[in-house]
Short mmCIF file of C-alpha atoms and ligand atoms in Angstrom, two decimals:
data_model
loop_
_atom_site.label_atom_id
_atom_site.label_comp_id
_atom_site.label_asym_id
_atom_site.label_seq_id
_atom_site.Cartn_x
_atom_site.Cartn_y
_atom_site.Cartn_z
CA MET A 1 89.90 30.31 -32.19
CA SER A 2 89.78 33.76 -30.60
CA LEU A 3 91.52 34.82 -27.41
CA LEU A 4 89.03 36.54 -25.15
CA SER A 5 89.39 38.30 -21.84
CA VAL A 6 87.49 36.76 -18.93
CA ASP A 7 85.00 39.64 -18.95
CA GLN A 8 84.39 39.31 -22.69
CA ALA A 9 83.81 35.58 -22.43
CA ARG A 10 81.47 35.99 -19.46
CA GLU A 11 79.48 38.72 -21.21
CA ARG A 12 79.12 36.59 -24.33
CA ILE A 13 77.88 33.67 -22.30
CA LEU A 14 75.54 35.71 -20.09
CA ALA A 15 73.92 37.27 -23.14
CA HIS A 16 72.29 33.89 -23.83
CA PHE A 17 70.48 33.59 -20.50
CA GLN A 18 67.26 34.98 -19.10
CA PRO A 19 65.62 34.28 -15.74
CA VAL A 20 63.55 31.10 -15.56
CA THR A 21 59.80 31.18 -14.93
CA THR A 22 58.25 31.90 -11.54
CA GLU A 23 56.12 29.99 -9.06
CA THR A 24 54.15 30.86 -5.94
CA LEU A 25 55.40 29.07 -2.87
CA PRO A 26 54.34 28.98 0.76
CA LEU A 27 56.68 31.11 2.84
CA THR A 28 58.02 27.97 4.52
CA GLY A 29 59.56 26.91 1.19
CA CYS A 30 61.15 30.25 0.36
CA SER A 31 64.48 30.18 2.20
CA ASN A 32 67.26 31.16 -0.25
CA ARG A 33 64.79 31.45 -3.10
CA VAL A 34 64.89 34.49 -5.37
CA LEU A 35 62.03 36.94 -5.00
CA ALA A 36 60.19 37.50 -8.30
CA GLU A 37 58.22 40.61 -7.34
CA ASP A 38 58.85 43.82 -5.41
CA MET A 39 57.35 43.56 -1.95
CA VAL A 40 55.54 46.50 -0.39
CA ALA A 41 54.46 46.69 3.25
CA ALA A 42 50.74 45.99 3.53
CA ASN A 43 50.52 47.39 7.05
CA ASP A 44 52.46 49.54 9.49
CA LEU A 45 55.06 47.86 11.66
CA PRO A 46 54.56 47.77 14.50
CA PRO A 47 50.83 47.84 13.75
CA PHE A 48 49.96 49.68 16.99
CA ASP A 49 51.72 51.72 19.71
CA ASN A 50 53.07 49.17 22.17
CA SER A 51 55.28 48.82 25.19
CA SER A 52 58.91 47.75 24.89
CA MET A 53 59.06 46.83 28.60
CA ASP A 54 57.12 45.08 31.31
CA GLY A 55 56.01 47.96 33.54
CA PHE A 56 53.32 50.56 34.06
CA ALA A 57 51.79 52.76 31.40
CA VAL A 58 51.57 56.31 32.77
CA ARG A 59 51.11 59.92 31.81
CA ALA A 60 54.65 61.30 31.76
CA ALA A 61 53.43 64.59 33.23
CA ASP A 62 52.29 62.71 36.36
CA VAL A 63 55.75 61.39 37.20
CA THR A 64 58.14 64.26 36.36
CA ALA A 65 59.00 64.73 40.05
CA ALA A 66 59.18 61.02 40.97
CA THR A 67 62.35 59.82 42.73
CA ALA A 68 63.19 56.82 44.93
CA ALA A 69 63.23 59.13 47.96
CA SER A 70 59.98 60.78 46.99
CA PRO A 71 57.97 58.34 44.85
CA ARG A 72 54.79 59.25 43.02
CA SER A 73 51.86 57.01 43.87
CA LEU A 74 49.45 56.10 41.05
CA ARG A 75 46.20 54.16 41.06
CA VAL A 76 46.38 51.01 38.91
CA VAL A 77 43.18 50.95 36.87
CA ALA A 78 43.89 48.20 34.31
CA ASP A 79 46.04 45.20 33.50
CA ILE A 80 47.14 44.96 29.85
CA PRO A 81 48.72 41.66 28.78
CA ALA A 82 50.17 41.16 25.29
CA GLY A 83 47.45 40.27 22.81
CA SER A 84 44.76 42.27 24.60
CA HIS A 85 42.93 45.31 23.33
CA PRO A 86 42.56 47.96 26.08
CA THR A 87 39.50 50.19 25.83
CA ILE A 88 40.28 52.37 28.84
CA SER A 89 41.58 55.91 28.74
CA LEU A 90 44.12 56.75 31.42
CA ALA A 91 43.32 59.82 33.51
CA SER A 92 45.77 61.88 35.57
CA GLY A 93 46.94 59.97 38.65
CA GLU A 94 46.29 56.60 37.00
CA ALA A 95 48.51 53.82 35.70
CA ALA A 96 47.96 50.46 33.96
CA ARG A 97 50.17 47.43 34.36
CA ILE A 98 51.42 46.58 30.90
CA MET A 99 53.50 43.77 29.34
CA THR A 100 56.06 43.96 26.56
CA GLY A 101 54.29 44.08 23.20
CA ALA A 102 50.92 45.05 24.70
CA PRO A 103 49.06 48.06 23.27
CA ILE A 104 49.58 51.35 25.09
CA PRO A 105 46.19 52.58 26.29
CA LYS A 106 44.72 55.96 25.40
CA GLY A 107 45.84 58.73 27.71
CA ALA A 108 49.21 57.07 28.48
CA ASP A 109 52.33 58.38 26.77
CA ALA A 110 55.14 56.51 28.54
CA VAL A 111 55.93 53.24 30.25
CA VAL A 112 57.83 53.03 33.55
CA PRO A 113 59.69 49.68 33.77
CA VAL A 114 58.78 47.48 36.76
CA GLU A 115 62.30 47.87 38.13
CA ASP A 116 61.65 51.61 38.60
CA THR A 117 58.59 50.90 40.77
CA ASP A 118 57.81 49.23 44.08
CA PHE A 119 56.17 46.37 42.16
CA ASP A 120 59.15 44.54 40.62
CA ASN A 121 57.30 41.25 40.64
CA ARG A 122 57.22 39.31 37.41
CA ASP A 123 56.21 35.85 38.61
CA ALA A 124 53.67 34.30 36.27
CA GLY A 125 50.10 34.70 37.51
CA THR A 126 50.78 37.62 39.88
CA PRO A 127 47.79 39.98 39.88
CA PRO A 128 48.48 43.72 39.52
CA PRO A 129 48.63 45.93 42.64
CA THR A 130 45.93 48.52 43.28
CA GLU A 131 48.54 51.24 43.81
CA VAL A 132 52.06 51.56 42.46
CA GLN A 133 54.93 53.75 43.63
CA ILE A 134 56.91 55.23 40.76
CA PHE A 135 60.59 55.81 41.59
CA LYS A 136 61.76 57.58 38.47
CA ALA A 137 60.57 60.21 36.00
CA ALA A 138 59.74 59.03 32.47
CA LYS A 139 60.01 61.21 29.38
CA THR A 140 57.10 61.36 26.95
CA GLY A 141 57.47 58.36 24.64
CA ALA A 142 59.71 56.43 27.03
CA ASN A 143 59.57 52.67 26.35
CA ARG A 144 56.84 53.17 23.80
CA ARG A 145 57.25 51.69 20.32
CA PRO A 146 55.03 53.87 18.16
CA ARG A 147 52.97 52.42 15.37
CA GLY A 148 54.94 52.53 12.10
CA MET A 149 58.33 53.20 13.72
CA ASP A 150 59.84 50.35 11.66
CA LEU A 151 57.76 50.55 8.47
CA HIS A 152 54.70 52.25 7.08
CA ALA A 153 52.08 50.62 4.87
CA GLY A 154 53.19 51.24 1.27
CA ASP A 155 56.92 51.30 2.04
CA ALA A 156 59.10 49.24 -0.32
CA VAL A 157 60.63 46.44 1.72
CA LEU A 158 62.25 43.79 -0.51
CA ASP A 159 63.23 44.08 -4.15
CA LYS A 160 62.61 41.60 -6.92
CA GLY A 161 65.80 39.60 -7.47
CA ARG A 162 66.74 39.38 -3.80
CA VAL A 163 67.81 36.01 -2.45
CA LEU A 164 65.55 35.59 0.56
CA LYS A 165 67.40 35.45 3.87
CA PRO A 166 65.96 34.13 7.13
CA GLN A 167 65.26 37.65 8.40
CA ASP A 168 63.40 38.44 5.15
CA LEU A 169 61.10 35.48 5.75
CA GLY A 170 60.40 36.79 9.25
CA LEU A 171 59.52 40.21 7.88
CA LEU A 172 57.30 38.78 5.13
CA ALA A 173 55.44 36.78 7.77
CA MET A 174 54.98 39.91 9.90
CA LEU A 175 53.55 41.66 6.87
CA GLY A 176 51.10 38.83 6.21
CA PHE A 177 52.62 37.27 3.10
CA ALA A 178 51.92 33.56 3.54
CA ASN A 179 52.70 32.87 -0.13
CA VAL A 180 55.41 34.47 -2.19
CA LEU A 181 56.17 34.68 -5.90
CA VAL A 182 59.72 33.37 -6.48
CA TYR A 183 61.72 32.15 -9.45
CA ARG A 184 61.76 28.41 -9.80
CA LYS A 185 65.13 26.81 -9.24
CA PRO A 186 67.16 26.48 -12.42
CA GLN A 187 67.82 22.86 -13.38
CA VAL A 188 71.41 22.12 -14.29
CA ALA A 189 72.18 18.78 -15.93
CA LEU A 190 75.72 17.70 -15.08
CA PHE A 191 78.00 15.07 -16.49
CA SER A 192 81.66 14.15 -16.51
CA SER A 193 83.37 12.63 -19.47
CA GLY A 194 86.36 10.35 -19.82
CA ASP A 195 87.20 6.67 -20.23
CA GLU A 196 89.54 7.00 -17.27
CA LEU A 197 86.82 7.85 -14.76
CA LEU A 198 85.67 5.61 -11.93
CA GLU A 199 82.91 6.24 -9.40
CA ALA A 200 83.92 7.46 -5.95
CA GLY A 201 83.10 4.04 -4.50
CA ASP A 202 85.10 2.02 -7.05
CA PRO A 203 88.48 0.46 -6.20
CA LEU A 204 91.38 2.03 -8.11
CA GLU A 205 92.47 0.32 -11.33
CA GLU A 206 95.60 0.80 -13.43
CA GLY A 207 95.35 3.95 -15.49
CA LYS A 208 92.08 5.09 -13.97
CA ILE A 209 91.13 7.87 -11.56
CA ARG A 210 87.97 8.58 -9.66
CA ASP A 211 85.59 11.20 -11.03
CA SER A 212 85.90 14.17 -8.69
CA ASN A 213 84.36 16.85 -10.86
CA SER A 214 80.79 15.66 -10.72
CA TYR A 215 80.85 15.76 -6.92
CA ALA A 216 82.52 19.14 -6.60
CA LEU A 217 80.48 20.71 -9.40
CA ALA A 218 77.19 19.34 -8.10
CA ALA A 219 77.87 20.94 -4.73
CA LEU A 220 78.80 24.22 -6.41
CA ILE A 221 75.58 24.15 -8.44
CA GLU A 222 73.46 23.56 -5.38
CA GLY A 223 75.32 26.21 -3.42
CA ALA A 224 74.62 28.69 -6.20
CA GLY A 225 70.88 28.09 -5.86
CA ALA A 226 70.14 25.63 -8.66
CA GLU A 227 69.11 21.99 -8.73
CA VAL A 228 71.42 19.35 -10.13
CA ILE A 229 70.34 16.64 -12.51
CA ARG A 230 73.19 14.14 -12.15
CA LEU A 231 73.79 12.36 -15.41
CA GLY A 232 76.94 10.50 -14.37
CA VAL A 233 79.91 9.82 -16.61
CA ALA A 234 80.02 9.64 -20.41
CA LYS A 235 82.64 7.38 -21.97
CA ASP A 236 84.80 8.96 -24.65
CA ASN A 237 82.65 8.01 -27.62
CA HIS A 238 79.98 9.67 -29.70
CA ASP A 239 77.02 7.56 -28.56
CA ALA A 240 77.76 7.80 -24.86
CA VAL A 241 77.99 11.58 -24.98
CA LYS A 242 74.90 11.83 -27.17
CA ALA A 243 72.84 9.68 -24.80
CA LEU A 244 73.54 12.03 -21.87
CA LEU A 245 72.88 15.19 -23.87
CA GLU A 246 69.56 13.73 -25.04
CA LYS A 247 68.64 12.90 -21.47
CA ALA A 248 69.40 16.46 -20.37
CA VAL A 249 67.11 17.82 -23.09
CA ASP A 250 64.33 15.34 -22.22
CA LEU A 251 64.51 16.45 -18.58
CA ASN A 252 64.12 20.12 -19.61
CA ALA A 253 67.41 21.25 -18.16
CA ASP A 254 67.97 25.01 -18.21
CA LEU A 255 71.70 24.42 -18.63
CA ILE A 256 73.90 21.46 -19.48
CA LEU A 257 77.26 21.51 -17.75
CA SER A 258 80.03 19.03 -18.45
CA SER A 259 83.65 18.65 -17.57
CA ALA A 260 86.45 17.38 -19.81
CA GLY A 261 86.29 16.09 -23.33
CA VAL A 262 86.02 19.54 -24.88
CA SER A 263 89.65 20.03 -25.81
CA VAL A 264 90.90 19.22 -29.24
CA GLY A 265 92.26 15.77 -28.37
CA ALA A 266 91.56 12.69 -30.44
CA PHE A 267 89.10 11.43 -27.81
CA ASP A 268 87.25 14.67 -27.14
CA PHE A 269 83.83 13.89 -28.57
CA VAL A 270 81.66 16.44 -26.82
CA LYS A 271 82.26 19.17 -29.38
CA GLN A 272 81.43 16.84 -32.26
CA VAL A 273 78.17 15.62 -30.70
CA ILE A 274 77.02 19.11 -29.78
CA GLU A 275 77.64 20.28 -33.34
CA SER A 276 75.61 17.38 -34.74
CA LYS A 277 72.43 18.81 -33.16
CA GLY A 278 73.34 22.38 -32.30
CA LYS A 279 76.26 24.71 -32.35
CA MET A 280 79.40 25.20 -30.40
CA ASP A 281 81.74 28.11 -29.75
CA PHE A 282 85.06 27.16 -28.38
CA TRP A 283 87.16 29.89 -26.92
CA ARG A 284 90.55 30.31 -25.47
CA VAL A 285 90.09 32.68 -22.57
CA ASN A 286 93.06 34.67 -21.36
CA MET A 287 93.04 33.06 -17.93
CA ARG A 288 94.72 30.41 -15.88
CA PRO A 289 93.81 27.82 -14.90
CA GLY A 290 90.90 26.92 -17.11
CA LYS A 291 91.89 28.49 -20.39
CA PRO A 292 89.56 26.55 -22.71
CA VAL A 293 85.85 27.03 -22.18
CA ALA A 294 83.29 25.63 -24.55
CA PHE A 295 79.92 27.25 -24.96
CA GLY A 296 77.11 26.24 -27.20
CA GLU A 297 73.67 24.70 -27.35
CA TYR A 298 72.35 21.26 -27.97
CA LYS A 299 68.81 21.24 -29.40
CA ASN A 300 68.38 24.78 -28.01
CA THR A 301 69.51 23.87 -24.50
CA PRO A 302 72.54 25.95 -23.50
CA PHE A 303 75.72 24.01 -22.88
CA ILE A 304 78.91 24.96 -21.02
CA GLY A 305 81.91 22.64 -21.22
CA LEU A 306 84.45 23.11 -18.44
CA PRO A 307 87.99 21.74 -18.58
CA GLY A 308 88.63 18.31 -17.06
CA ASN A 309 91.35 19.16 -14.59
CA PRO A 310 89.64 19.47 -11.23
CA VAL A 311 90.97 22.91 -10.30
CA SER A 312 90.26 24.26 -13.80
CA ALA A 313 86.72 22.93 -13.57
CA PHE A 314 86.25 24.59 -10.19
CA VAL A 315 87.67 27.92 -11.33
CA GLY A 316 85.68 27.72 -14.57
CA PHE A 317 82.54 27.29 -12.50
CA GLU A 318 83.36 30.28 -10.31
CA VAL A 319 84.29 32.50 -13.24
CA PHE A 320 81.48 31.62 -15.66
CA VAL A 321 78.84 29.26 -14.35
CA ARG A 322 78.10 30.97 -11.03
CA SER A 323 76.97 34.13 -12.80
CA VAL A 324 74.99 32.09 -15.36
CA ILE A 325 73.08 30.40 -12.53
CA GLY A 326 72.64 33.82 -10.96
CA ARG A 327 71.10 35.14 -14.17
CA LEU A 328 68.90 32.06 -14.64
CA SER A 329 67.66 32.22 -11.09
CA GLY A 330 66.62 35.86 -11.40
CA SER A 331 69.07 36.94 -8.74
CA LEU A 332 70.34 40.51 -8.95
CA ASN A 333 73.71 39.70 -7.45
CA GLY A 334 74.70 36.28 -8.73
CA GLY A 335 78.46 36.68 -8.66
CA ARG A 336 80.83 36.49 -5.74
CA GLN A 337 81.79 39.56 -3.76
CA THR A 338 85.46 40.44 -4.06
CA VAL A 339 87.50 41.41 -1.02
CA ARG A 340 90.93 43.04 -0.88
CA VAL A 341 93.71 40.87 0.52
CA ARG A 342 97.40 41.62 1.08
CA CYS A 343 99.91 39.18 -0.39
CA GLU A 344 102.32 37.92 2.22
CA GLU A 345 104.95 37.00 -0.36
CA GLN A 346 105.77 38.05 -3.89
CA ILE A 347 103.57 36.33 -6.48
CA ASP A 348 104.78 35.76 -10.00
CA SER A 349 102.20 35.46 -12.75
CA ASP A 350 102.40 34.96 -16.50
CA GLY A 351 100.32 37.91 -17.61
CA ARG A 352 97.08 35.98 -17.96
CA GLU A 353 94.21 36.70 -15.56
CA SER A 354 95.06 34.16 -12.87
CA TYR A 355 93.05 32.56 -10.12
CA LEU A 356 95.44 31.36 -7.46
CA ARG A 357 94.66 29.20 -4.47
CA ALA A 358 95.45 30.88 -1.17
CA GLN A 359 94.86 30.70 2.52
CA VAL A 360 93.68 34.01 3.91
CA HIS A 361 93.81 34.97 7.56
CA GLU A 362 93.16 38.14 9.48
CA GLU A 363 95.95 40.08 11.14
CA ASP A 364 95.40 43.45 12.82
CA GLY A 365 92.31 44.09 10.74
CA ASN A 366 93.95 43.14 7.42
CA LEU A 367 93.35 40.05 5.33
CA ILE A 368 96.70 38.43 4.60
CA ALA A 369 97.03 35.83 1.83
CA ARG A 370 99.57 33.07 1.28
CA LEU A 371 99.45 30.67 -1.67
CA THR A 372 98.76 27.02 -0.91
CA GLY A 373 100.64 24.00 -2.26
CA HIS A 374 101.08 23.17 -5.93
CA GLN A 375 99.22 25.56 -8.21
CA GLY A 376 98.95 23.07 -11.09
CA SER A 377 95.41 22.63 -12.41
CA GLY A 378 95.28 18.97 -11.43
CA ASN A 379 96.26 19.54 -7.79
CA LEU A 380 92.96 19.47 -5.99
CA PHE A 381 94.46 19.23 -2.52
CA SER A 382 95.91 22.75 -2.73
CA LEU A 383 92.37 23.97 -3.43
CA VAL A 384 91.14 22.09 -0.38
CA GLN A 385 93.82 23.85 1.69
CA ALA A 386 92.77 27.23 0.30
CA ASN A 387 89.96 29.44 1.52
CA ALA A 388 90.32 32.01 -1.23
CA LEU A 389 91.07 32.49 -4.90
CA LEU A 390 93.34 35.46 -5.53
CA ILE A 391 92.59 37.26 -8.77
CA ILE A 392 95.77 38.45 -10.46
CA PRO A 393 94.72 40.75 -13.31
CA ALA A 394 95.73 40.25 -16.93
CA GLY A 395 98.97 41.98 -17.78
CA VAL A 396 100.46 41.61 -14.29
CA LYS A 397 103.61 39.52 -14.08
CA CYS A 398 104.65 40.24 -10.52
CA VAL A 399 102.74 41.19 -7.39
CA PRO A 400 105.29 42.39 -4.81
CA ALA A 401 105.01 41.24 -1.19
CA GLY A 402 102.68 43.54 0.75
CA GLN A 403 100.58 44.56 -2.26
CA GLU A 404 96.80 44.12 -2.24
CA VAL A 405 94.84 42.13 -4.82
CA ASN A 406 91.18 41.17 -5.24
CA ALA A 407 90.08 37.78 -3.96
CA TRP A 408 87.03 35.60 -3.65
CA LEU A 409 86.53 33.87 -0.34
CA ILE A 410 85.54 30.30 -1.15
P1 AMP B 501 90.44 16.28 -20.67
O1 AMP B 501 89.82 17.63 -20.65
O2 AMP B 501 89.50 15.21 -20.99
O3 AMP B 501 91.67 16.28 -21.54
O4 AMP B 501 90.96 16.01 -19.19
C1 AMP B 501 92.00 16.79 -18.61
C2 AMP B 501 92.47 16.17 -17.31
O5 AMP B 501 91.43 16.17 -16.35
C3 AMP B 501 92.90 14.72 -17.41
O6 AMP B 501 94.00 14.52 -16.57
C4 AMP B 501 91.68 13.96 -16.91
O7 AMP B 501 92.01 12.68 -16.41
C5 AMP B 501 91.21 14.87 -15.82
N1 AMP B 501 89.79 14.70 -15.56
C6 AMP B 501 88.84 14.72 -16.50
N2 AMP B 501 87.62 14.54 -15.96
C7 AMP B 501 87.82 14.42 -14.64
C8 AMP B 501 86.94 14.21 -13.56
N3 AMP B 501 85.62 14.13 -13.74
N4 AMP B 501 87.46 14.11 -12.32
C9 AMP B 501 88.81 14.21 -12.14
N5 AMP B 501 89.68 14.42 -13.13
C10 AMP B 501 89.21 14.52 -14.37
MG1 MG B 502 89.40 13.25 -21.48
#
């Protein structure tokens, strides 16, 4: 069994995955989905010159001398609400009442806000005046949003592989894309294994514990943008494990993920079953927690076996599975962003790449980290108390107080 670095193991795993197929969805179903084509603006935004204020469209040259003490009087020749299409052309000495978002008429090159006029009346239904006194000069272009100021037709707006955010959906709607090509959600079949495992709702029994991994891992899978196929718990025997693997294949899972049962113990059957209908690589990765990670395929469906200890399973997900789901889902940035945090106290490590649970808070613009509770791989509560995983690189045995390290905010 080889000893791999985290990066080597991740690269080896990722090499087996390609993005899943695509589907066209109505925009309303596209939140957090991964875009499967480059999007190009089909029209200018805004599509026409329009007013950014409620006020009066004017010719700037008419009002250069206007002041409150010596206002300029203009004849109001039109009323332009939003949604209308003015056909007039403003002549010198004329103004048009105009609303925010309404098209600027020909001849006008600026908008004077109502508050800079004698007609600061915005009650609904108020008709326009016949004359308006302008109290302030307006520069050419004032309060005018020119056509195309945001985007021009043909501009690249969103790249293939982007996870669609709410603001992206708004922009796609503005550009007229009612349907969008996205990657379908990867399907991840998930099971736990172990004779000791009870359901969350079961009363405790001697020698048994409740299965926590399938709950935590399912939530991680969903959070990473995939769908979970919950297969439950396999007992520690060949047939039980085989039944769940078969089910995963029947349901066309893109990935099978399990926890526990992949060590080399006398009751660890997963490896044996996988090898009966596929192949299995089992690596020791130079990391802690979560040293053993199993990777293989069962009847051509990729399989990742995470360790059973709850914190190891969580860390194994973050280190390996999150990027696999990212790759499957077509996302260009599947992994977590690292941030720099300053260690409040000295941290001792054993030279393996270590993922330590920590609570991070902000102090004078710096992120300060302090380890939480027991760092043993079975101590889930210290992970609950943490909001970050500190990444102590391989080869480092001591991080002095005050030094910065990389971290994932979780
Ligand atoms: P194993 O990998 O089967 O040797 O399990 C390692 C440790 O993780 C043991 O203490 C198991 O009881 C524990 N464990 C395994 N599966 C789960 C699970 N689904 N939820 C909580 N603990 C588990
Ligand atoms: Mg076990």
